[in-house]
Each structure stands twice: as structure tokens, then as C-alpha cells.
Coordinates of N, CA, C and O in Angstrom, one line a residue:
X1 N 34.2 -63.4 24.3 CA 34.5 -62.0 24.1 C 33.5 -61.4 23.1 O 33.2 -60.2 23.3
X2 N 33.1 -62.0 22.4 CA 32.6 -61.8 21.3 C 31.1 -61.3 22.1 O 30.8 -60.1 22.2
X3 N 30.4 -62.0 22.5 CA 29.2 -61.7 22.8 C 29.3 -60.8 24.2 O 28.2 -60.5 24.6
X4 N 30.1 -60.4 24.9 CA 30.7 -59.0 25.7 C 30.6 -57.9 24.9 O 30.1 -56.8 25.2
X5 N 31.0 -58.2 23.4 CA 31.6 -56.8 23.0 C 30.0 -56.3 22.1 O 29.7 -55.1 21.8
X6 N 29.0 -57.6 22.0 CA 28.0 -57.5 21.6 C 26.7 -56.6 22.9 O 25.5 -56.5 22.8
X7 N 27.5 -56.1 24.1 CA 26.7 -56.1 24.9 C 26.0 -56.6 25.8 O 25.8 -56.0 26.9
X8 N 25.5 -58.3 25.4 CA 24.7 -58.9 26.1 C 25.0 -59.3 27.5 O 26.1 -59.5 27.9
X9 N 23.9 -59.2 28.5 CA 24.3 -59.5 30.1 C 24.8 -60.7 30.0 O 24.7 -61.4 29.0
X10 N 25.7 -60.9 31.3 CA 26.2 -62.3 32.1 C 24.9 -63.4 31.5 O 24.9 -64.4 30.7
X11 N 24.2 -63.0 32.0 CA 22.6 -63.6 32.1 C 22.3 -64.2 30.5 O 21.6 -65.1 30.4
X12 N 22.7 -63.8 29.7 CA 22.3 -64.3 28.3 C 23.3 -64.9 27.8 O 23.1 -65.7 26.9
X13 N 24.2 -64.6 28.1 CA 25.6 -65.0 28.0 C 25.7 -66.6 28.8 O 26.0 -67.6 28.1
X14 N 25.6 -66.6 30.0 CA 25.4 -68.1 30.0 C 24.6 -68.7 30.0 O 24.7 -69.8 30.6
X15 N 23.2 -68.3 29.3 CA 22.2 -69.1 28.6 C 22.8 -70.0 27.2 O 23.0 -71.2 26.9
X16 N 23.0 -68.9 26.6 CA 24.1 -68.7 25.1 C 25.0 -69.9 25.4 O 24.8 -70.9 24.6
X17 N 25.8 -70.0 26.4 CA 26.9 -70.9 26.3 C 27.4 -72.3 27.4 O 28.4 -73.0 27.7
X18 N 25.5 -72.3 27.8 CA 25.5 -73.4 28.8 C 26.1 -73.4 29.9 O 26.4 -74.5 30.4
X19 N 26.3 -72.3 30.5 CA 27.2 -72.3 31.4 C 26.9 -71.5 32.8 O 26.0 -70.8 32.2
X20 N 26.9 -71.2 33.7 CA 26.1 -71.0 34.8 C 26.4 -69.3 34.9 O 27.3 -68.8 34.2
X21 N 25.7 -68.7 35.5 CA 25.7 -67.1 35.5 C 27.3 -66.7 36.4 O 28.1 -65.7 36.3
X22 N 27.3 -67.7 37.0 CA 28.7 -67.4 38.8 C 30.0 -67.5 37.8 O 31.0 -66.8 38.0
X23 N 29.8 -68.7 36.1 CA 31.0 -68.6 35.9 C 31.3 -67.7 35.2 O 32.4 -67.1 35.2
X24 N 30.2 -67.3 34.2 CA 30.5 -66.2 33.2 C 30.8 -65.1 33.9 O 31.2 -64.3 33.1
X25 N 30.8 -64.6 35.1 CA 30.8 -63.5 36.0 C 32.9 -63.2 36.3 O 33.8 -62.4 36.2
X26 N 32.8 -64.8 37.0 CA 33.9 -65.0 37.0 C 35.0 -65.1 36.1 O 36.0 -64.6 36.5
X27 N 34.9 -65.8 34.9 CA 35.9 -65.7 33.9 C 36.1 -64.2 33.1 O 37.0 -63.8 32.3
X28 N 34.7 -63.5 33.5 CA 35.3 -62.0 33.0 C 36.0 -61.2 34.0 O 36.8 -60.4 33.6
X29 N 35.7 -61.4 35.1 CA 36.7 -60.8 37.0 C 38.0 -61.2 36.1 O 38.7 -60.3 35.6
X30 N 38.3 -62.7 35.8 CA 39.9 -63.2 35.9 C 40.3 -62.5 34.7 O 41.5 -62.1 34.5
X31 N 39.3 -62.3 33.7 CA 40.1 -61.5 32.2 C 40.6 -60.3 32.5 O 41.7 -59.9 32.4
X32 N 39.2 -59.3 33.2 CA 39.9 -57.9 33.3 C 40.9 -57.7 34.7 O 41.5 -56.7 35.1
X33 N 40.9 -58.5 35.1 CA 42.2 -58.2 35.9 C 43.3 -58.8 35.9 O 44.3 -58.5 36.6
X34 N 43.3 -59.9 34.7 CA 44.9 -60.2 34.0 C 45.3 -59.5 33.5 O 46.6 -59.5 33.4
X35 N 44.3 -58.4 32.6 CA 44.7 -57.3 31.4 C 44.8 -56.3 32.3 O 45.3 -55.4 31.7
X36 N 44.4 -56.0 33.8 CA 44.2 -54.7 34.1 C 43.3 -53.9 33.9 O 43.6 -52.7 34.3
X37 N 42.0 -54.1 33.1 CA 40.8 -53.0 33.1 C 39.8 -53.3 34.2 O 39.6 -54.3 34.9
X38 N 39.4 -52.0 34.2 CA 38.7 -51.8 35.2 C 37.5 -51.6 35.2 O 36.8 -51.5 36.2
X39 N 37.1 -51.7 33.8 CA 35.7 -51.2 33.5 C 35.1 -52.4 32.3 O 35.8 -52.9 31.4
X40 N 33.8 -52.8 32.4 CA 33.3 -53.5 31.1 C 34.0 -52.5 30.2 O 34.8 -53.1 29.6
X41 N 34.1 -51.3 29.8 CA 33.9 -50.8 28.4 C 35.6 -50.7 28.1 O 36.2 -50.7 27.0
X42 N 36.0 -50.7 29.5 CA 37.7 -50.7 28.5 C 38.2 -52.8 28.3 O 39.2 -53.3 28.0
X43 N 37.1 -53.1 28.7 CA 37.4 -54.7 28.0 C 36.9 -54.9 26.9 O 37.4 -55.9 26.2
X44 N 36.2 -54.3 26.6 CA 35.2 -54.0 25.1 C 35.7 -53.5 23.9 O 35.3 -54.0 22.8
X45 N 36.9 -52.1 23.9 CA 37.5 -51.9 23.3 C 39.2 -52.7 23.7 O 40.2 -52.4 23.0
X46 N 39.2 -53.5 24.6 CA 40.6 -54.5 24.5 C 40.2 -55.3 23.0 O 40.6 -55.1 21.9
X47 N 39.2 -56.3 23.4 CA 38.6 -57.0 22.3 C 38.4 -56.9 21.2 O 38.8 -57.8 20.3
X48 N 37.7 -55.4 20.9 CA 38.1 -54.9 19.5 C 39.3 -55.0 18.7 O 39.8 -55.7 17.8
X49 N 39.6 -53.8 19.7 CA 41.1 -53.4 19.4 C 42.1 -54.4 19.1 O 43.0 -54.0 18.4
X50 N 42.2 -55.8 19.5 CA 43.3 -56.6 19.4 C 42.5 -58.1 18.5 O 42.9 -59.2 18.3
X51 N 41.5 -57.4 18.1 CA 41.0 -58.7 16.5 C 40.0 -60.3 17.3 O 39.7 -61.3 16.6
X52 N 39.7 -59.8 19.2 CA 38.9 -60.8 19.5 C 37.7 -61.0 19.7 O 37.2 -61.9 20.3
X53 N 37.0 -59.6 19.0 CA 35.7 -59.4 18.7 C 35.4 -58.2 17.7 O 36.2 -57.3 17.5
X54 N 34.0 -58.3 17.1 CA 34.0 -57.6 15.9 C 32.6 -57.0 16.4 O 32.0 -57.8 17.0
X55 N 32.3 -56.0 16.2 CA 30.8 -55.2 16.2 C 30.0 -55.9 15.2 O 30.4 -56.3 14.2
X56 N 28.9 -55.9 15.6 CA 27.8 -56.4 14.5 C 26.7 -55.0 14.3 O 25.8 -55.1 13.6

């Protein structure tokens, strides 16, 4: 979440965390539609807003 709220693409994101581009894609599909957002940016301010990412 953290590096979401930082911006960075899928693409750097699973450079960053060894992990393939299909899953980082996927485990953000399964987040915002467990929470119900519809948008990167209202997952962005989820994150903030509830202490699981910090702005740098």
C-alpha cells in the first residue's frame, strides 16, 4: 500500500517486491473491490486515511 500511495506503477512495484506485474495488478483488483473503490485515488486516500500508508 505503501508504495501505491507513493504513486509508483504496477511495473515498479513488482520490480520492488519480486513479484510478477499480473500479481501486483491483481492483489490491487481484490483490495479495491473488497473495500469497494473504484478508483486508484480513492484507494490512495483509503490508505492514508486509515494509518496504512504515509506520503513522503
Amino acid at each position: 500500500m505503501q508504495l501505491v500511495a507513493e504513486g509508483l506503477p504496477s511495473a515498479e512495484i513488482s520490480v520492488r517486491l519480486s513479484l510478477s506485474l499480473r500479481t501486483v495488478e491483481t492483489y490491487r483488483s481484490r483490495i479495491m473491490h473488497k473495500l469497494n473503490l473504484h478508483d486508484l485515488s480513492s484507494l490512495i486516500r483509503f490508505a492514508i486515511e486509515n494509518g496504512l500508508a504515509t506520503l513522503k
